[in-house]
Amino acid sequence: MTEPLRYRFAFDIGGTFTDLVLLGRDGTLHSAKVLSDPCNVVAPIAKALLQLCNAHNIDLETIDDLVVGATTAVTNLVIERKGARTALITTKGFRDVVAIGRELRYDIYNLHAPGPDPIIDRHLRLEIDERTDAQGRSIRPPDRRALESVLSNAKSLGAESLAVCLLHSFSNPQHELMVREIAQTIDPSLPVSLSHEVLGELREYERTIATILNAYVMPKVSDYLETIESGLAVIGLNAKLLVMQSNGGVISKSFGARFPIRLLESGPAAGALGAAHTAVALGHKHFIAFDMGGTTAKACLINDGEPGITTEFEAARTQRFKKGSGLPVRIPTVDLIEIGAGGGSIAYIDNTGLLKVGPHSAGSQPGPACYGLGGELPTVTDAALLLGYLDPAANLSDAVKLQYDLASQAMKAHVADKLGLSIHEAAAGVHRIVCEQMAAAAKIHAVEKAKDIRQCSLLAFGGAGPLHARELARRTACQHIIVPSSSGVFSAFGLLVAPMKLDLVRTRYLKLDAIDFQALEQFIVSIEDQLGRELEASHVKNDGMITAIQNRYPYRFVRYADMRYVGQGFELTTRLPENLSTTTVDDIRAAFEHQYRLMFGTSIEGAPLEVLNWRVQAFAHQGQAILPIVNQAPSGGVTSARRRRAFFPCVRDWVETPVIAEQSLPVGQTQTGPALIEQAGSTVVVGPSDCYHKDRFGNIHIALATEAVS
């Protein structure tokens, strides 16, 4: 008897849409896109999953018992300031660290520019008289009775969660552990976040902010994740929930509930992992992944099949694109830039009479005007509909019916009439502005990472990504575009190819020339032991895809160091050898200087080096290493019974354009544009004279015409 096909299930909860994918072990992929419901998060997931199973005759019992999810919930709680009432317990004299912040000013000419909100009001920042020195020696232990009094005070002030950040706790966590022990004696249900567990490295401001944010969102995220898992069980899917972290790895629901700050950039990280997986499968070395959804757009550089990782991420910026206006979160995060706008970004005329797009978004409620859900303001999606890129008779992702008249009315009233333009001229202006914004930001991002964006292929996904990819490519001089199959739900696909991953950082300051490599190896091994215990506690099992390099745990460990030349103020993360006991100073120096030259083009000969932090990544297993398969379309040329007028900025005119269903494209046959290729969750815009074809994985490749990039 033939075994039924097994499936893996993933979902990505975005600000506008929730994306779902079922990926069979043979590469068969089924997907759905539904409107998100912030009031009942699990309802759209459960309903769409049952519809997918019914439509494709899939039994819920054939879905694996590990379900992977990504969410914007953590980001939304921080941005909207809807987290729990949180109290901070800190060392005497340090309660105002979060208010003082750093000397960096995001607007150097504005003496009154407000800094980021410290989240916790001063009366909820409580001090205890204790001290640990930088070497980890306990100089003054906290008095137990005084500590009980402070914690009781926190409860009387209405604290629903507790953040504990004591000086030098990354060197010796004994005092923080004592605070948690007493807090749980007073109230066992009170969530407690300890800074040495959240972010075990020096720099008090960054460590305190990370701990506060973790405590701030912990109660609600814990309930949120439990609601999803139990809601899926109600419909018969008895599976454990895994969640995507900002670092590009998935982990258990229990770990995510304890450290929800690690889920801050969960959805965007999933898309970057899917792009990296595609890069490896296609043999491309350099991609720029472009993810444009309903609320935001993001870009991430993929080099040698790996997305960049940064610890310089900022949450909840008051000035969206200005560094220093947000809360620094030094948790490892996939290195991406938010570039401009999403499909729901609102177009308007500012006080100076200029046309602007974003950053405000119509979201899913009320949504763009063309959704017919109550939105009255013109958006990027309305512009795309008016320019012919979207089918005015279609249902967008089977979720909403597009209404051309409503888009036209909104564009006329709020943009066209105010500028003295026709409706279509106004729509073209909105489209051009949003593409220019995204292109400028993408080019800056590439330059900051020492990359020439002109040498990169553009991988476009998200509901609005393929619509805008060609114009983004024109403005960045990328000549090759790749649009993956089911690009509208590509981030959800990325969840299924992401590795199971944890990382940990510990501060131990050492001059490179003075390192005892035998002692350092023991220190790094102790970090790996902690990661191994954490993975085992999360009931993570190795699936045989990772060959252990140590016998202690069946996991793969990768080591890094944050290094700099003595006297510098910032560090560069450098890969370390697998075994430090057989490593020399020259080996470490060579690795650092190679990384330094890649970033800055030169190195400083003979300058002494120092190390601040030691980082370890632990991989339990990889995601499903497979790309979706596609059914072969009939051989011969592409035939299209439908045509639609679409506006192409490169010729500044309307062109009668064939409309082609993605599944009707034959594999490997090169065609010439223009064309509008309709996918399940998006539309791919191919310009006049562009060449395009579909590969065996269903990816659509577009080579821009020479005149398009000139």
XYZ file of C-alpha atoms in Angstrom:
710
model
C 0.000 0.000 0.000
C 1.408 3.398 -0.982
C 2.191 5.740 1.890
C 0.272 9.040 1.642
C 2.325 12.099 0.741
C 3.549 13.971 3.822
C 3.334 17.757 4.001
C 4.958 20.511 6.019
C 2.872 23.541 6.952
C 3.947 27.144 7.551
C 2.248 30.507 7.891
C 3.428 34.112 7.946
C 1.166 36.613 9.703
C 1.687 40.045 8.148
C 0.151 43.433 8.779
C -2.243 43.080 5.833
C -2.246 39.430 4.720
C -1.527 36.061 6.294
C 0.275 33.679 3.924
C 0.082 29.892 4.160
C 1.973 27.120 2.387
C 1.729 23.336 2.367
C 4.926 21.826 0.953
C 4.953 18.151 0.087
C 8.046 16.017 0.563
C 8.143 15.637 -3.225
C 8.133 19.415 -3.784
C 4.393 19.817 -4.383
C 3.358 23.229 -3.084
C -0.099 24.569 -2.247
C -0.592 28.094 -0.947
C -3.182 30.605 0.210
C -3.267 34.293 1.078
C -5.967 35.650 3.376
C -6.585 38.935 5.146
C -5.067 39.069 8.636
C -7.357 39.511 11.618
C -5.625 41.231 14.561
C -8.644 40.524 16.786
C -8.661 36.754 16.129
C -5.228 35.797 14.858
C -5.835 32.070 14.475
C -9.175 32.254 12.638
C -7.773 33.130 9.161
C -5.049 30.476 9.533
C -7.457 27.718 10.536
C -10.048 28.613 7.896
C -7.523 28.858 5.055
C -5.764 25.620 6.058
C -9.026 23.668 6.002
C -9.891 25.180 2.623
C -6.478 24.190 1.243
C -6.870 20.637 2.515
C -10.377 20.318 1.080
C -9.367 21.780 -2.283
C -6.412 19.387 -2.706
C -7.805 16.326 -0.880
C -5.203 16.479 1.895
C -5.798 14.777 5.232
C -4.724 16.801 8.283
C -3.023 13.662 9.602
C -0.546 13.807 6.705
C 0.765 17.180 7.924
C 3.948 16.922 10.006
C 3.726 17.507 13.736
C 6.000 20.556 13.554
C 4.334 23.714 12.194
C 6.408 26.844 11.548
C 5.084 30.383 11.964
C 6.283 33.953 11.594
C 4.524 37.014 12.935
C 4.611 40.793 13.175
C 3.055 40.634 16.660
C 6.242 41.549 18.549
C 7.010 44.494 16.270
C 3.433 45.747 16.529
C 3.420 45.579 20.333
C 6.597 47.673 20.487
C 5.580 50.204 17.834
C 2.050 50.650 19.159
C 3.204 50.562 22.813
C 0.681 47.863 23.699
C 2.938 45.627 25.786
C 2.631 44.774 29.477
C 3.196 47.276 32.281
C 6.849 46.583 33.034
C 9.128 47.440 35.957
C 12.916 47.598 35.714
C 15.170 46.395 38.532
C 18.667 47.805 38.115
C 21.838 48.624 40.039
C 21.752 51.713 42.251
C 22.693 54.748 40.177
C 21.690 53.247 36.821
C 17.924 53.812 36.622
C 18.307 56.611 34.060
C 20.550 54.739 31.613
C 17.589 54.091 29.295
C 16.582 57.761 29.322
C 20.114 59.089 28.740
C 20.822 56.685 25.882
C 23.734 57.370 23.531
C 25.263 60.601 22.265
C 24.244 59.730 18.685
C 21.750 62.258 17.307
C 19.654 61.273 14.321
C 19.226 64.966 13.436
C 22.416 66.818 14.343
C 20.958 70.253 13.565
C 17.854 69.847 15.720
C 18.726 70.476 19.373
C 15.201 69.517 20.419
C 14.892 66.276 18.461
C 13.290 63.795 20.877
C 15.147 60.592 21.625
C 13.501 57.177 21.579
C 10.924 56.489 24.258
C 12.547 54.379 27.028
C 9.297 52.314 27.330
C 9.330 52.369 31.154
C 8.392 55.515 33.108
C 10.913 56.623 35.724
C 8.770 55.690 38.728
C 8.786 52.076 37.492
C 12.602 51.996 37.239
C 13.663 50.697 40.658
C 17.187 50.427 42.093
C 18.856 47.900 44.382
C 22.139 48.402 46.245
C 24.432 45.764 44.753
C 27.650 45.607 42.729
C 29.565 43.102 40.622
C 32.844 44.206 39.019
C 33.841 43.749 35.371
C 35.760 40.557 36.189
C 32.648 38.986 37.733
C 33.604 39.358 41.397
C 30.658 39.974 43.731
C 31.640 43.196 45.519
C 28.336 43.880 47.285
C 25.568 41.251 47.224
C 21.988 42.617 47.422
C 20.342 42.518 50.831
C 17.520 39.999 50.731
C 15.062 42.055 52.788
C 15.739 45.197 50.789
C 15.260 43.233 47.589
C 11.943 41.832 48.806
C 10.810 45.385 49.575
C 11.753 46.631 46.093
C 9.979 43.723 44.400
C 6.864 44.214 46.542
C 6.939 47.880 45.527
C 7.044 46.850 41.859
C 3.940 44.715 42.372
C 2.132 47.520 44.184
C 2.883 49.801 41.215
C 1.005 47.373 38.977
C 3.955 45.678 37.274
C 2.810 42.853 34.994
C 6.335 41.911 33.966
C 9.830 42.402 35.350
C 13.063 43.362 33.578
C 16.255 42.827 35.575
C 19.494 44.424 34.371
C 22.342 44.600 36.885
C 25.808 45.985 36.272
C 28.295 43.441 34.834
C 25.814 40.579 35.152
C 27.195 39.200 31.871
C 30.382 38.341 33.819
C 28.562 36.879 36.836
C 24.761 36.433 36.836
C 24.522 35.455 40.520
C 22.742 38.639 41.654
C 20.229 38.572 38.777
C 19.388 34.955 39.548
C 18.779 35.953 43.155
C 16.329 38.655 42.034
C 14.355 36.132 39.971
C 14.293 33.615 42.820
C 12.811 36.159 45.243
C 10.421 37.589 42.647
C 8.987 34.139 41.963
C 8.577 33.600 45.701
C 6.513 36.787 45.920
C 4.500 36.055 42.745
C 5.194 32.805 40.838
C 3.134 34.030 37.855
C 5.176 37.214 37.330
C 7.261 36.977 34.108
C 10.926 37.861 34.719
C 13.535 38.715 32.055
C 17.207 38.646 33.108
C 19.668 40.663 31.056
C 22.434 38.029 31.068
C 19.996 35.606 29.423
C 18.497 38.079 26.958
C 21.771 39.731 25.862
C 24.925 38.616 27.662
C 27.298 41.350 26.549
C 28.662 44.697 27.701
C 27.167 48.151 27.025
C 24.555 48.929 29.643
C 22.156 50.952 27.482
C 21.772 48.335 24.747
C 21.539 45.455 27.210
C 18.952 47.261 29.330
C 16.808 48.172 26.303
C 16.854 44.571 25.026
C 15.847 43.258 28.465
C 13.068 45.820 28.859
C 11.632 45.041 25.418
C 11.749 41.314 26.133
C 9.866 41.782 29.409
C 7.473 44.290 27.820
C 6.168 41.886 25.174
C 6.625 38.568 27.008
C 3.160 38.145 28.627
C 1.187 38.936 25.470
C 3.439 37.023 23.069
C 3.296 33.957 25.289
C -0.519 34.040 25.195
C -0.455 34.812 21.454
C 1.660 31.765 20.587
C -0.393 29.515 22.841
C -3.580 30.762 21.162
C -2.243 29.806 17.734
C -1.095 26.327 18.762
C -4.318 25.522 20.659
C -6.431 27.025 17.856
C -4.846 24.676 15.318
C -5.476 21.761 17.676
C -9.179 22.657 17.730
C -9.453 21.977 13.977
C -7.583 18.681 14.346
C -3.960 19.703 13.651
C -2.187 18.481 16.774
C 1.235 19.929 16.048
C 3.961 21.697 17.966
C 4.529 25.290 16.941
C 7.973 26.464 15.888
C 8.591 30.180 15.454
C 10.924 32.149 13.222
C 13.551 34.293 14.909
C 15.142 37.502 13.652
C 18.454 35.653 13.188
C 17.120 33.507 10.358
C 16.534 30.356 12.407
C 13.456 28.678 13.851
C 13.065 27.535 17.443
C 10.429 26.050 19.749
C 7.360 27.951 20.901
C 8.514 27.705 24.535
C 11.834 29.390 23.741
C 10.062 32.070 21.712
C 7.712 32.726 24.640
C 10.688 33.188 27.013
C 12.675 35.379 24.618
C 10.093 37.065 22.362
C 12.504 39.901 21.542
C 14.184 37.375 19.239
C 11.009 37.323 17.102
C 11.104 41.050 16.370
C 11.926 40.676 12.641
C 10.463 37.212 12.252
C 8.611 37.641 8.925
C 11.309 39.544 6.987
C 13.933 37.027 8.139
C 11.843 34.202 6.668
C 11.814 35.863 3.250
C 15.583 36.357 3.354
C 16.092 32.663 4.189
C 13.884 31.648 1.274
C 15.937 33.916 -1.011
C 19.200 32.430 0.272
C 17.887 28.909 -0.345
C 16.902 29.875 -3.885
C 20.326 31.434 -4.476
C 22.040 28.160 -3.576
C 19.642 26.075 -5.681
C 20.169 28.297 -8.735
C 23.914 28.653 -8.272
C 23.849 32.448 -8.000
C 26.433 34.088 -5.736
C 24.984 37.567 -5.308
C 21.316 38.441 -4.916
C 19.446 41.386 -3.566
C 16.237 40.014 -2.106
C 13.325 42.440 -2.505
C 10.249 41.767 -0.383
C 7.315 44.129 -0.830
C 4.134 43.336 1.011
C 1.054 45.248 2.019
C 2.640 47.420 4.700
C 6.403 47.645 4.120
C 9.136 46.790 1.641
C 12.537 45.373 2.533
C 15.803 44.498 0.821
C 18.525 42.100 1.921
C 21.850 41.254 0.288
C 22.510 37.528 -0.206
C 26.198 36.678 -0.645
C 27.411 33.139 -1.335
C 24.017 31.765 -0.364
C 23.909 33.490 3.051
C 21.998 36.585 4.200
C 24.005 39.073 6.219
C 23.528 39.146 10.004
C 23.751 42.349 12.032
C 23.478 43.416 15.674
C 22.799 47.059 14.770
C 19.032 46.766 14.396
C 16.713 49.465 15.757
C 13.071 48.970 16.677
C 10.228 51.491 16.596
C 12.100 54.400 14.997
C 10.384 57.745 15.494
C 11.980 58.858 12.205
C 11.517 55.843 9.975
C 14.804 55.885 8.076
C 17.039 57.776 10.527
C 19.532 55.759 12.541
C 19.454 56.648 16.217
C 15.758 57.510 16.376
C 14.769 54.008 17.492
C 15.499 51.557 20.275
C 18.738 49.603 19.670
C 18.269 45.839 19.788
C 21.617 44.019 19.621
C 19.978 40.657 19.113
C 21.428 39.055 15.931
C 19.084 39.973 13.083
C 19.065 39.291 9.362
C 20.650 42.409 7.891
C 17.983 44.097 5.801
C 16.806 47.601 5.116
C 13.236 48.806 5.124
C 12.873 50.635 1.855
C 9.983 52.931 1.351
C 6.541 51.485 1.271
C 4.160 48.599 0.747
C 1.094 48.090 -1.360
C -1.070 49.766 1.276
C 1.105 52.880 1.635
C -0.984 56.017 1.279
C -0.338 58.702 -1.365
C -1.016 62.309 -0.365
C -0.121 65.932 -1.061
C 1.956 67.497 1.733
C 1.843 71.085 3.009
C 4.292 72.238 0.336
C 2.161 70.834 -2.493
C 4.432 67.844 -3.199
C 3.233 64.315 -3.864
C 4.396 61.908 -1.130
C 3.944 58.173 -0.627
C 3.990 56.559 2.831
C 5.035 55.841 5.471
C 1.430 55.622 6.697
C -0.370 52.511 5.494
C -4.015 51.581 5.018
C -3.148 48.069 6.294
C -5.833 45.424 5.983
C -8.480 47.484 7.763
C -9.724 49.527 5.969
C -7.141 48.709 3.287
C -6.606 50.399 -0.107
C -9.615 52.111 -1.659
C -9.895 49.429 -4.348
C -10.498 46.721 -1.708
C -13.959 48.155 -1.052
C -13.575 47.641 2.685
C -14.012 51.264 3.682
C -10.667 52.745 2.676
C -11.021 56.142 1.007
C -7.377 57.170 0.500
C -5.314 56.275 -2.593
C -2.492 53.778 -2.115
C 0.282 52.111 -4.105
C -2.076 49.200 -4.873
C -4.687 51.608 -6.213
C -2.031 53.094 -8.510
C -1.056 49.629 -9.773
C -4.685 48.878 -10.574
C -5.152 52.175 -12.423
C -1.965 51.597 -14.469
C -3.231 48.236 -15.707
C -0.860 45.986 -13.769
C -3.701 44.371 -11.814
C -6.806 42.863 -13.354
C -9.790 45.099 -12.476
C -12.093 42.083 -12.712
C -10.025 39.866 -10.422
C -10.093 38.881 -6.796
C -6.795 39.813 -5.160
C -5.339 36.579 -3.772
C -8.920 35.271 -3.572
C -9.327 37.543 -0.542
C -10.883 40.766 -1.850
C -12.549 41.810 -5.114
C -10.782 44.756 -6.709
C -12.936 47.774 -7.521
C -11.486 50.052 -10.202
C -14.035 52.829 -9.695
C -13.178 53.235 -5.999
C -9.455 53.433 -6.793
C -10.171 56.043 -9.469
C -12.316 58.151 -7.143
C -9.694 58.101 -4.376
C -6.829 59.006 -6.731
C -8.859 61.818 -8.318
C -10.018 63.404 -5.066
C -6.778 63.231 -3.081
C -4.025 63.516 -5.724
C -5.082 64.254 -9.309
C -7.401 67.218 -8.658
C -4.962 68.818 -6.215
C -2.107 68.645 -8.741
C -4.123 69.400 -11.868
C -3.310 65.997 -13.384
C -5.338 63.248 -14.963
C -6.068 60.201 -12.828
C -3.588 58.077 -14.758
C -0.856 60.729 -14.582
C -1.350 60.842 -10.828
C -1.178 57.046 -10.584
C 2.020 57.016 -12.663
C 3.479 59.610 -10.308
C 2.674 57.489 -7.245
C 4.227 54.433 -8.881
C 7.361 56.328 -9.886
C 7.871 57.920 -6.469
C 7.591 54.675 -4.554
C 10.014 52.951 -6.949
C 12.492 55.834 -6.710
C 12.347 55.714 -2.900
C 13.011 51.996 -2.826
C 15.792 52.144 -5.417
C 17.635 54.923 -3.583
C 17.492 53.065 -0.284
C 18.560 49.769 -1.888
C 21.602 51.392 -3.508
C 22.650 52.998 -0.218
C 22.234 49.667 1.588
C 24.470 47.921 -0.949
C 27.157 50.623 -0.756
C 27.176 50.437 3.050
C 27.847 46.704 2.738
C 30.661 47.296 0.208
C 28.685 45.699 -2.649
C 28.010 46.863 -6.211
C 24.275 46.434 -6.642
C 24.716 46.419 -10.427
C 26.399 43.019 -10.125
C 23.468 41.513 -8.225
C 20.397 39.700 -9.485
C 17.133 41.006 -8.065
C 14.947 38.343 -6.429
C 11.461 39.833 -6.042
C 8.667 38.430 -3.901
C 5.807 39.439 -1.648
C 2.392 40.450 -2.901
C 3.663 43.714 -4.421
C 7.291 42.769 -5.130
C 6.906 41.394 -8.690
C 4.702 44.382 -9.611
C 7.487 46.847 -8.823
C 10.584 44.727 -9.488
C 11.162 45.903 -13.043
C 11.107 49.593 -12.164
C 13.323 48.937 -9.133
C 15.770 47.040 -11.360
C 15.794 49.863 -13.932
C 16.665 52.414 -11.264
C 19.394 50.283 -9.652
C 20.849 48.985 -12.960
C 20.203 45.357 -12.040
C 19.810 43.573 -15.369
C 18.462 40.232 -14.145
C 15.230 39.707 -12.199
C 14.083 36.417 -10.676
C 10.532 35.975 -9.435
C 9.999 32.688 -7.560
C 6.978 30.513 -8.048
C 4.203 31.510 -5.623
C 6.136 34.687 -4.874
C 3.174 36.158 -3.020
C 3.670 33.624 -0.210
C 7.435 33.274 -0.548
C 8.198 34.316 3.036
C 6.013 31.478 4.279
C 7.988 29.110 2.020
C 11.186 30.488 3.588
C 9.993 29.233 6.972
C 10.216 25.654 5.715
C 13.814 25.927 4.494
C 15.135 27.828 7.530
C 17.489 25.971 9.893
C 16.785 25.230 13.541
C 19.178 27.705 15.125
C 20.175 29.339 18.398
C 22.911 31.843 19.130
C 24.591 33.132 22.267
C 27.047 35.932 23.002
C 29.341 36.404 25.998
C 31.666 39.286 26.761
C 35.280 38.489 27.681
C 37.704 41.268 26.871
C 41.099 40.013 25.666
C 44.055 41.483 23.802
C 44.747 39.178 20.856
C 48.461 38.873 21.618
C 47.691 37.791 25.206
C 45.135 35.057 24.490
C 45.582 31.663 26.127
C 43.990 29.557 23.402
C 43.612 26.456 25.593
C 41.640 28.449 28.201
C 39.675 30.204 25.456
C 38.670 26.858 23.934
C 37.235 25.793 27.303
C 35.322 29.093 27.545
C 33.818 28.648 24.064
C 32.951 25.026 24.837
C 31.030 26.205 27.915
C 28.934 28.473 25.644
C 28.301 25.546 23.296
C 27.251 23.411 26.263
C 24.700 26.041 27.260
C 23.304 26.150 23.722
C 23.160 22.366 23.597
C 21.229 22.210 26.860
C 18.831 24.879 25.592
C 18.117 22.938 22.400
C 17.597 19.718 24.342
C 15.258 21.509 26.765
C 13.272 22.685 23.739
C 12.879 19.007 22.720
C 14.728 19.712 19.481
C 15.912 16.530 17.853
C 18.550 16.246 15.166
C 17.024 14.902 11.953
C 20.205 13.353 10.593
C 20.960 16.244 8.239
C 23.685 17.678 10.497
C 26.916 15.807 11.227
C 28.078 16.731 14.704
C 31.615 18.051 15.043
C 31.553 17.419 18.783
C 30.453 14.316 20.627
C 28.712 16.228 23.410
C 25.653 17.198 21.374
C 24.369 16.227 17.911
C 24.499 19.842 16.764
C 26.752 21.953 14.577
C 28.440 24.961 16.193
C 29.864 28.001 14.409
C 32.101 30.440 16.286
C 32.671 34.183 15.895
C 34.454 37.019 17.693
C 33.686 40.758 17.808
C 37.121 42.254 17.128
C 38.637 45.670 16.487
C 41.938 47.469 16.318
C 42.917 48.830 19.726
C 41.522 52.353 20.035
C 38.549 51.853 17.731
C 34.999 52.268 19.028
C 33.210 49.619 16.971
C 33.810 45.943 16.271
C 33.751 43.684 13.243
C 32.379 40.167 13.650
C 34.916 37.592 12.431
C 34.521 33.843 11.844
C 36.730 31.679 14.086
C 38.221 28.208 13.468
C 36.386 25.149 14.780
C 39.090 24.332 17.349
C 40.834 27.222 19.086
C 43.270 25.033 21.022
C 45.270 24.507 17.805
C 44.859 28.090 16.570
C 47.547 30.797 16.493
C 47.427 34.567 16.850
C 48.383 34.897 13.184
C 45.391 32.768 12.140
C 42.947 35.029 13.986
C 44.642 38.192 12.742
C 44.507 37.004 9.131
C 40.785 36.184 9.419
C 40.014 39.611 10.911
C 42.067 41.577 8.403
C 40.469 39.700 5.506
C 37.042 40.691 6.838
C 38.250 44.261 7.443
C 39.514 44.621 3.877
C 36.228 43.292 2.489
C 34.363 45.986 4.390
C 36.748 48.960 4.182
C 39.107 48.140 1.300
C 42.266 48.204 3.423
C 43.703 47.059 6.761
C 46.052 48.632 9.315
C 49.366 46.803 9.150
C 50.847 45.838 12.508
C 48.158 47.491 14.655
C 47.298 45.526 17.840
C 43.887 43.796 18.023
C 41.434 43.208 20.841
C 38.321 41.045 21.254
C 35.221 42.112 23.186
C 32.600 39.454 22.563
C 32.537 35.786 21.660
C 29.561 34.456 19.696
C 28.410 30.920 18.955
C 25.647 29.738 16.633
C 24.156 26.264 17.133
C 22.325 24.490 14.304
C 20.122 21.534 15.198
C 18.962 20.687 11.683
C 18.275 22.338 8.383
C 14.857 23.047 6.947
C 13.434 21.067 4.076
C 16.099 21.396 1.359
C 13.800 21.410 -1.650
C 12.368 23.857 -4.159
C 8.768 23.490 -5.314
C 8.276 21.487 -8.466
C 6.188 22.745 -11.369
C 4.097 20.909 -13.879
C 5.319 21.140 -17.454
C 3.147 23.402 -19.580
C 2.358 22.277 -23.112
C 5.251 22.765 -25.507
C 5.112 25.507 -28.073
C 4.803 29.248 -27.710
C 2.804 31.038 -25.087
C -0.760 31.738 -26.083
C -2.871 34.314 -24.315
C -6.503 34.998 -25.026
C -6.459 38.068 -22.772
C -4.790 41.417 -23.258
C -4.797 44.557 -21.140
C -3.499 48.071 -21.583
C -0.664 48.768 -19.165
C 1.513 51.826 -18.661
C 5.289 51.368 -18.959
C 7.455 54.248 -17.686
C 10.386 53.238 -19.919
C 8.355 54.180 -23.017
C 6.103 56.667 -21.199
C 3.066 55.237 -22.893
C 0.317 52.645 -22.706
C 0.991 49.302 -24.349
C -1.493 46.569 -25.261
C -0.054 43.741 -23.163
C -0.684 39.962 -23.119
C -1.910 38.598 -19.783
C -0.480 35.135 -19.105
C -1.237 32.637 -16.354
C 1.981 31.487 -14.689
C 1.139 27.801 -15.055
C 0.746 28.162 -18.832
C 4.382 29.204 -19.306
C 6.432 26.353 -20.797
C 9.672 25.566 -18.963
C 12.881 26.784 -20.575
C 11.393 28.684 -23.541
C 12.495 32.312 -23.825
C 9.775 34.813 -24.675
C 9.846 38.554 -25.370
C 7.834 41.128 -23.450
C 5.733 42.983 -22.719
C 3.716 40.634 -20.542
C 1.726 40.532 -17.339
C 2.231 37.124 -15.733
C -0.416 36.366 -13.137
C 0.548 34.269 -10.130
C -1.650 33.101 -7.287
C -0.617 35.978 -5.019
C 0.898 38.569 -7.326
C 1.453 39.784 -10.889
C 4.838 39.885 -12.631
C 5.391 42.928 -14.845
C 7.617 42.268 -17.887
C 8.504 45.325 -19.952
C 8.672 45.827 -23.732
C 11.615 43.955 -25.305
C 12.513 42.242 -22.012
C 13.278 38.513 -22.355
C 11.760 36.069 -19.902
C 11.487 32.339 -19.275
C 10.462 29.905 -16.551
C 12.958 27.409 -15.109
C 12.225 23.877 -13.895
C 11.538 25.131 -10.341
C 8.923 27.590 -11.565
C 11.105 30.680 -11.103
C 10.516 33.361 -13.737
C 13.741 34.935 -15.050
C 13.611 38.357 -16.689
C 16.521 39.929 -18.589
C 15.892 43.624 -18.977
C 16.207 45.152 -22.410
C 19.352 47.231 -22.894
C 17.389 50.452 -23.313
C 15.521 49.759 -20.061
C 18.673 50.043 -17.930
C 20.460 52.712 -19.934
